[in-house]
Each structure stands twice: as C-alpha cells, then as structure tokens.
Amino acid sequence: MAYTYPAPAPTLSGDVETISRFLNSPTLIARRLRTLAEQRYIADTLLTGRFSVEGGAVLYETGETIFTADSPRAVAPGGEYPMTTAPTGVASIAKTVKWGQDTEITDESIKRQRMQPVNKAMIKLVNQNVKFIDSVALSAIASAVTATAAAAATWSTATAKQILTDVATARASILALNQGYDPDTVVLDDTTWAYAFAAFTSGGFLPRETDGQNPLITGSFPVIDGMRFLATPNLPTAGTVLVVDSSMLGGMADEDLGGPGYTNAGGIGVQAKTIRDDDEDVWRLRMRRVTVPIVVEPAAGRKITSV
C-alpha cells in the first residue's frame, strides 16, 4: 500500500440522522479513520514491512548478510564442491503494545454543529495517535541506526552543494556496504526541511518548471539524487537527519485483537469502535493500534549529525 505523507484531511457532512447512522457503523468509522491515518503516519512510510503477530510478540532477525561465509573456490573436473554456511541474523523478539484513546461526542454538539464535532474528534484522535506512534517508531529507528557522520556545515547556513554532499555521502556509505541497500528517503525536522528547501531553491538546484509546476510555488520538494525529503516534528534528537532505505529498514508489527464491535481500518493496523451511552446522551469514539516498530536492517540507515 502506498502512503502519501503528509496529505490534507477529507471532510464529511450530513444531518443529525445521517450522522447517527455514521457513528453507529464501526465499518464507516474505521474507513474514515483509515483515510485520515494512512496519509499521516511517517512510521509506516519508513518501516514498510508488515509482520503478522500472534500471542502478543513477534520473533525476527536483524542484520542478516546477503553473502555466504566463504568465497567460491575453483573446482577441478569431477571434484567436490566446497561447503560453506549461510549466516543468519541475530534473533530478537518484540512485544506489541496496545495504544489507544476514547473521546466523547454529545448529542447537543451534533444537533448544534452537525458533522463538525465528529470531524474534529476523529482528526484529533488520529493526530494524537500518529504523533505518539511516530515518536515511538522514530526513537526505535534512531536507537538502532548507529552509523553517523557530521554535516559539513550547519544546514541553516549551508549551501545547497554542502547539503547535497552530506546526503550523497551518507547514501554512498550505505551503498558501499554492498548489502543490497538503496537509500531513498531523507527524514528531517520541519525547520531543517525549510533550510534545505531554501538552499536548493536559491542555489538553482531545483527545476523552475516540472510538468508545469514550480517547486518554489507548490512547496513540494522534488526527488534529489534519488532521495525524497520527508519532514516530521517527531524526530527524537534535534540536529539529526536520517538517511534510510525504506524498503529494507524494517516494518510495523500490528496485532489484531478482535473483540466485539471493533473493525480494522485496513493495512495501517488502526482499530475503531463506537459506543453509544444513552445514560449520558453521548457517543464514545475509540481508536487503538496494537503495534511495535521493528528495525531489521539497521545498516540500511545512517545519521547526519550537527545539522
């Protein structure tokens, strides 16, 4: 599944009866939450693998090489081929955690404001869940990725050439491992993204017209040196940029707990439930994700520090 990060939220409208039918349908709620959430998680954009979890934990291997233990040797006619071993990675185990929240929507707010309180409640649930899950995933990535290199200059004052050299050098270092990695993503905080975008624009590195769209006008960072630049406010360490191969770095291990009234919001692992409380005339909207981020190839990433 492709993820677009970030993207604007969709909107809904309707009368009170339509809204009540909507809130009474976990399937519709889950579909809406999926539409909101799958466009916001940077965790799922960087950790693209998907692991099936049973029993609350997942077993995986990290740092597995793509080579055998020995080099091939010359084999004489009729001779026996030499034996070698195919090393595996280090076995690890991760336990899933249930992260979730409820929020209430009163009948009064629906009657007076129609769909607005429902929209706001769902967006806030999604935003808080994304903020937290992304922070957990990015912390896991930052802890696992240990290869670092200092930036040539602070990006707030660096030239486009210096920034490109930092990124290209980090990418080259990962490629030089010869493990099949192909770095495709640069992850940086919003302010650093702005500095990089300004440097590339003023330095003439960005095309003035791309299919009729000027990056300076659209604000869209084009792919540079095969790398996409993604901004997030949830990086755990200030002044650090991540360069990763998102296809190899790892994945999210989501567990479907099931349970009465819960529906799964698709491939992003979000589960939703609506609960009607007639004693207090409110709808309770619940969103949860039972997951754990897994980094299986820490060498597929590299940090640029002192940015």
Short mmCIF file of C-alpha atoms in Angstrom, two decimals:
data_model
loop_
_atom_site.label_atom_id
_atom_site.label_comp_id
_atom_site.label_asym_id
_atom_site.label_seq_id
_atom_site.Cartn_x
_atom_site.Cartn_y
_atom_site.Cartn_z
CA MET A 1 0.00 0.00 0.00
CA ALA A 2 1.30 3.43 -0.94
CA TYR A 3 1.47 6.14 1.67
CA THR A 4 1.31 9.86 0.96
CA TYR A 5 2.91 11.93 3.68
CA PRO A 6 1.54 14.42 4.52
CA ALA A 7 -1.83 14.98 2.87
CA PRO A 8 -4.93 17.08 3.59
CA ALA A 9 -7.80 15.55 5.56
CA PRO A 10 -11.09 14.72 3.81
CA THR A 11 -14.36 16.18 5.04
CA LEU A 12 -17.87 14.85 5.70
CA SER A 13 -21.25 16.49 6.13
CA GLY A 14 -24.80 15.40 6.89
CA ASP A 15 -27.88 15.86 9.03
CA VAL A 16 -28.33 14.51 12.57
CA GLU A 17 -29.93 11.27 11.41
CA THR A 18 -27.17 10.64 8.88
CA ILE A 19 -24.51 11.42 11.49
CA SER A 20 -26.10 9.00 13.96
CA ARG A 21 -26.12 6.24 11.35
CA PHE A 22 -22.49 7.03 10.61
CA LEU A 23 -21.49 6.84 14.29
CA ASN A 24 -23.45 3.61 14.70
CA SER A 25 -21.39 1.94 11.96
CA PRO A 26 -17.92 0.79 13.08
CA THR A 27 -17.13 -0.05 9.46
CA LEU A 28 -17.70 3.53 8.30
CA ILE A 29 -15.77 4.90 11.28
CA ALA A 30 -12.85 2.56 10.55
CA ARG A 31 -12.86 3.53 6.86
CA ARG A 32 -12.77 7.22 7.75
CA LEU A 33 -10.00 6.78 10.33
CA ARG A 34 -8.03 4.79 7.79
CA THR A 35 -8.38 7.60 5.24
CA LEU A 36 -7.10 10.07 7.80
CA ALA A 37 -4.37 7.95 9.37
CA GLU A 38 -2.76 6.28 6.37
CA GLN A 39 -1.87 9.70 4.97
CA ARG A 40 -0.16 10.86 8.15
CA TYR A 41 1.97 8.05 9.59
CA ILE A 42 5.61 8.54 8.70
CA ALA A 43 6.33 5.35 10.69
CA ASP A 44 4.59 3.26 8.02
CA THR A 45 6.37 5.19 5.27
CA LEU A 46 9.81 4.40 6.69
CA LEU A 47 9.08 0.94 8.10
CA THR A 48 7.29 -0.53 5.11
CA GLY A 49 7.49 -4.21 6.10
CA ARG A 50 4.42 -5.85 7.62
CA PHE A 51 4.68 -8.51 10.31
CA SER A 52 1.84 -10.74 11.46
CA VAL A 53 1.66 -11.05 15.25
CA GLU A 54 0.04 -13.84 17.24
CA GLY A 55 0.23 -14.13 21.01
CA GLY A 56 1.46 -10.59 21.65
CA ALA A 57 5.04 -10.94 20.39
CA VAL A 58 6.95 -11.33 17.13
CA LEU A 59 10.28 -13.09 16.51
CA TYR A 60 12.59 -11.60 13.89
CA GLU A 61 16.25 -11.45 12.86
CA THR A 62 18.39 -8.34 12.46
CA GLY A 63 21.48 -7.61 10.41
CA GLU A 64 21.35 -10.69 8.18
CA THR A 65 24.05 -10.57 5.49
CA ILE A 66 23.28 -11.34 1.85
CA PHE A 67 26.53 -13.30 1.45
CA THR A 68 27.70 -16.76 2.44
CA ALA A 69 30.57 -17.19 4.90
CA ASP A 70 33.21 -18.05 2.28
CA SER A 71 34.25 -17.09 -1.22
CA PRO A 72 33.80 -19.57 -4.08
CA ARG A 73 36.81 -21.75 -4.90
CA ALA A 74 37.99 -23.32 -8.12
CA VAL A 75 36.53 -26.79 -8.61
CA ALA A 76 38.54 -29.31 -10.63
CA PRO A 77 36.76 -31.51 -13.19
CA GLY A 78 34.96 -34.23 -11.26
CA GLY A 79 35.94 -32.55 -7.99
CA GLU A 80 33.76 -31.95 -4.98
CA TYR A 81 32.26 -28.54 -4.35
CA PRO A 82 33.36 -26.88 -1.10
CA MET A 83 30.79 -26.48 1.64
CA THR A 84 30.02 -23.14 3.26
CA THR A 85 27.45 -21.71 5.65
CA ALA A 86 24.74 -19.13 5.07
CA PRO A 87 24.81 -16.96 8.20
CA THR A 88 21.56 -15.76 9.68
CA GLY A 89 20.89 -12.57 11.61
CA VAL A 90 20.67 -12.02 15.35
CA ALA A 91 17.38 -13.36 16.71
CA SER A 92 15.26 -10.78 18.52
CA ILE A 93 11.77 -10.65 19.96
CA ALA A 94 9.44 -7.68 20.28
CA LYS A 95 6.23 -7.37 22.27
CA THR A 96 3.27 -5.44 20.92
CA VAL A 97 1.68 -2.68 22.98
CA LYS A 98 -1.93 -1.51 22.83
CA TRP A 99 -2.03 2.26 22.37
CA GLY A 100 -5.49 3.82 22.38
CA GLN A 101 -7.87 6.56 23.44
CA ASP A 102 -11.59 7.30 23.76
CA THR A 103 -13.32 10.60 23.17
CA GLU A 104 -16.95 11.59 23.67
CA ILE A 105 -19.31 13.45 21.33
CA THR A 106 -22.52 14.78 22.89
CA ASP A 107 -25.93 14.81 21.24
CA GLU A 108 -26.06 18.57 21.83
CA SER A 109 -22.87 19.20 19.85
CA ILE A 110 -24.11 17.07 16.94
CA LYS A 111 -27.50 18.81 16.91
CA ARG A 112 -25.98 22.29 17.01
CA GLN A 113 -22.84 21.82 14.91
CA ARG A 114 -23.75 18.85 12.70
CA MET A 115 -20.69 16.94 11.48
CA GLN A 116 -18.09 19.39 12.79
CA PRO A 117 -17.60 17.86 16.28
CA VAL A 118 -17.38 14.38 14.75
CA ASN A 119 -14.76 15.53 12.26
CA LYS A 120 -12.78 17.30 14.96
CA ALA A 121 -12.92 14.31 17.31
CA MET A 122 -11.68 11.87 14.67
CA ILE A 123 -8.95 14.19 13.42
CA LYS A 124 -7.71 14.80 16.97
CA LEU A 125 -7.76 11.07 17.77
CA VAL A 126 -5.76 10.37 14.61
CA ASN A 127 -3.32 13.23 15.16
CA GLN A 128 -2.57 12.18 18.74
CA ASN A 129 -2.19 8.52 17.77
CA VAL A 130 0.07 9.39 14.83
CA LYS A 131 2.17 11.75 16.94
CA PHE A 132 2.75 9.09 19.58
CA ILE A 133 3.26 6.06 17.30
CA ASP A 134 5.59 8.05 15.04
CA SER A 135 7.61 9.17 18.07
CA VAL A 136 7.94 5.57 19.25
CA ALA A 137 8.93 4.34 15.78
CA LEU A 138 11.41 7.14 15.12
CA SER A 139 13.01 6.57 18.54
CA ALA A 140 13.38 2.88 17.69
CA ILE A 141 14.98 3.77 14.35
CA ALA A 142 17.31 6.32 15.93
CA SER A 143 18.41 3.79 18.57
CA ALA A 144 19.01 1.02 16.03
CA VAL A 145 20.84 3.10 13.42
CA THR A 146 24.31 3.69 14.84
CA ALA A 147 26.31 4.78 11.76
CA THR A 148 26.82 8.54 11.87
CA ALA A 149 28.67 11.33 10.09
CA ALA A 150 28.79 15.02 10.95
CA ALA A 151 27.40 17.54 8.49
CA ALA A 152 29.90 19.64 6.56
CA ALA A 153 28.15 22.76 7.86
CA THR A 154 25.03 23.65 9.81
CA TRP A 155 22.17 23.44 7.32
CA SER A 156 20.74 26.77 8.45
CA THR A 157 23.70 28.46 6.75
CA ALA A 158 24.96 25.70 4.44
CA THR A 159 24.93 25.96 0.68
CA ALA A 160 22.95 23.59 -1.49
CA LYS A 161 26.21 21.94 -2.53
CA GLN A 162 27.16 21.26 1.11
CA ILE A 163 23.72 19.80 1.92
CA LEU A 164 23.77 17.65 -1.22
CA THR A 165 27.27 16.45 -0.33
CA ASP A 166 26.10 15.44 3.17
CA VAL A 167 23.15 13.49 1.79
CA ALA A 168 25.03 11.96 -1.14
CA THR A 169 27.91 10.90 1.14
CA ALA A 170 25.52 9.22 3.58
CA ARG A 171 23.81 7.45 0.69
CA ALA A 172 27.14 6.35 -0.76
CA SER A 173 28.26 4.98 2.62
CA ILE A 174 25.15 2.79 2.78
CA LEU A 175 25.56 1.64 -0.83
CA ALA A 176 29.22 0.81 -0.15
CA LEU A 177 28.16 -1.86 2.34
CA ASN A 178 27.16 -3.91 -0.71
CA GLN A 179 24.22 -5.48 1.11
CA GLY A 180 21.60 -4.63 -1.48
CA TYR A 181 20.51 -1.39 0.19
CA ASP A 182 19.31 1.50 -1.95
CA PRO A 183 18.63 4.58 0.23
CA ASP A 184 15.58 6.51 -0.94
CA THR A 185 14.49 8.78 1.94
CA VAL A 186 15.84 11.71 3.93
CA VAL A 187 13.98 12.35 7.22
CA LEU A 188 14.38 15.74 8.86
CA ASP A 189 12.50 18.11 11.13
CA ASP A 190 10.31 20.85 9.67
CA THR A 191 12.78 23.69 10.24
CA THR A 192 15.70 21.79 8.71
CA TRP A 193 13.45 20.85 5.77
CA ALA A 194 12.79 24.57 5.25
CA TYR A 195 16.52 25.39 5.31
CA ALA A 196 17.29 22.63 2.81
CA PHE A 197 14.45 23.64 0.52
CA ALA A 198 15.56 27.28 0.59
CA ALA A 199 19.18 26.33 -0.09
CA PHE A 200 18.32 24.11 -3.06
CA THR A 201 15.97 26.75 -4.46
CA SER A 202 18.34 29.70 -4.13
CA GLY A 203 21.24 27.58 -5.39
CA GLY A 204 19.41 26.77 -8.61
CA PHE A 205 19.28 23.03 -7.87
CA LEU A 206 15.50 22.78 -8.25
CA PRO A 207 13.91 22.92 -11.70
CA ARG A 208 11.92 26.06 -12.37
CA GLU A 209 9.28 24.10 -14.22
CA THR A 210 8.43 20.41 -13.71
CA ASP A 211 5.35 19.36 -15.67
CA GLY A 212 4.17 22.94 -15.37
CA GLN A 213 4.74 23.12 -11.60
CA ASN A 214 7.39 25.28 -9.99
CA PRO A 215 8.63 23.77 -6.67
CA LEU A 216 9.06 27.25 -5.23
CA ILE A 217 5.35 27.91 -5.81
CA THR A 218 3.96 24.47 -4.91
CA GLY A 219 6.27 23.94 -1.91
CA SER A 220 6.81 20.32 -2.99
CA PHE A 221 10.36 19.06 -2.54
CA PRO A 222 11.30 17.10 -5.70
CA VAL A 223 13.36 13.94 -5.56
CA ILE A 224 17.08 14.81 -5.43
CA ASP A 225 19.82 12.23 -6.04
CA GLY A 226 17.11 9.57 -5.90
CA MET A 227 16.09 10.73 -2.42
CA ARG A 228 12.75 12.08 -1.22
CA PHE A 229 12.82 14.59 1.65
CA LEU A 230 10.17 13.97 4.35
CA ALA A 231 9.58 16.37 7.23
CA THR A 232 8.29 15.33 10.65
CA PRO A 233 8.10 17.08 14.02
CA ASN A 234 8.62 13.77 15.85
CA LEU A 235 12.36 13.13 15.45
CA PRO A 236 13.77 12.26 18.90
CA THR A 237 17.09 14.13 18.56
CA ALA A 238 17.46 17.72 17.44
CA GLY A 239 20.07 18.48 14.81
CA THR A 240 19.98 14.98 13.32
CA VAL A 241 18.88 13.87 9.85
CA LEU A 242 18.17 10.26 8.91
CA VAL A 243 19.03 8.77 5.51
CA VAL A 244 17.38 5.35 5.06
CA ASP A 245 16.35 2.65 2.62
CA SER A 246 12.66 2.48 3.48
CA SER A 247 12.18 -0.80 1.63
CA MET A 248 14.76 -2.61 3.79
CA LEU A 249 14.88 -0.80 7.14
CA GLY A 250 12.10 -2.70 8.90
CA GLY A 251 8.38 -2.79 9.46
CA MET A 252 5.45 -2.35 11.79
CA ALA A 253 4.19 -5.45 13.60
CA ASP A 254 0.45 -4.96 14.13
CA GLU A 255 -1.73 -7.35 16.11
CA ASP A 256 -5.46 -7.69 15.52
CA LEU A 257 -7.02 -8.28 18.93
CA GLY A 258 -10.52 -8.55 17.55
CA GLY A 259 -13.24 -8.03 20.14
CA PRO A 260 -16.97 -7.22 19.81
CA GLY A 261 -17.67 -4.09 17.82
CA TYR A 262 -14.12 -3.50 16.63
CA THR A 263 -13.29 -3.10 12.98
CA ASN A 264 -9.85 -2.92 11.41
CA ALA A 265 -9.03 0.19 9.41
CA GLY A 266 -7.09 -1.68 6.75
CA GLY A 267 -3.35 -2.18 6.34
CA ILE A 268 -2.30 0.51 8.83
CA GLY A 269 -3.37 -1.54 11.86
CA VAL A 270 -5.78 1.03 13.32
CA GLN A 271 -8.85 -0.44 15.01
CA ALA A 272 -12.01 1.52 15.74
CA LYS A 273 -15.15 1.15 17.82
CA THR A 274 -18.16 3.33 18.58
CA ILE A 275 -20.10 3.00 21.84
CA ARG A 276 -23.48 4.61 22.49
CA ASP A 277 -24.03 5.75 26.09
CA ASP A 278 -27.74 6.52 26.48
CA ASP A 279 -27.33 7.33 30.17
CA GLU A 280 -25.31 10.42 29.30
CA ASP A 281 -26.54 11.06 25.73
CA VAL A 282 -23.09 10.75 24.20
CA TRP A 283 -21.27 8.75 21.57
CA ARG A 284 -17.92 7.37 22.63
CA LEU A 285 -15.45 7.02 19.79
CA ARG A 286 -12.44 4.75 20.31
CA MET A 287 -9.25 4.39 18.30
CA ARG A 288 -6.44 1.98 19.09
CA ARG A 289 -3.39 0.48 17.48
CA VAL A 290 -1.70 -2.64 18.82
CA THR A 291 1.76 -2.50 17.35
CA VAL A 292 5.51 -2.43 17.78
CA PRO A 293 8.07 -0.96 15.35
CA ILE A 294 10.78 -3.35 14.22
CA VAL A 295 14.14 -2.40 12.67
CA VAL A 296 15.51 -5.48 10.90
CA GLU A 297 18.29 -3.82 8.88
CA PRO A 298 19.89 -1.05 10.97
CA ALA A 299 22.73 -0.78 8.45
CA ALA A 300 20.14 0.43 5.91
CA GLY A 301 20.17 3.80 7.67
CA ARG A 302 22.69 6.47 8.54
CA LYS A 303 22.54 9.63 10.65
CA ILE A 304 23.82 13.05 9.66
CA THR A 305 24.58 14.88 12.90
CA SER A 306 25.31 18.51 13.79
CA VAL A 307 22.73 19.68 11.28
#
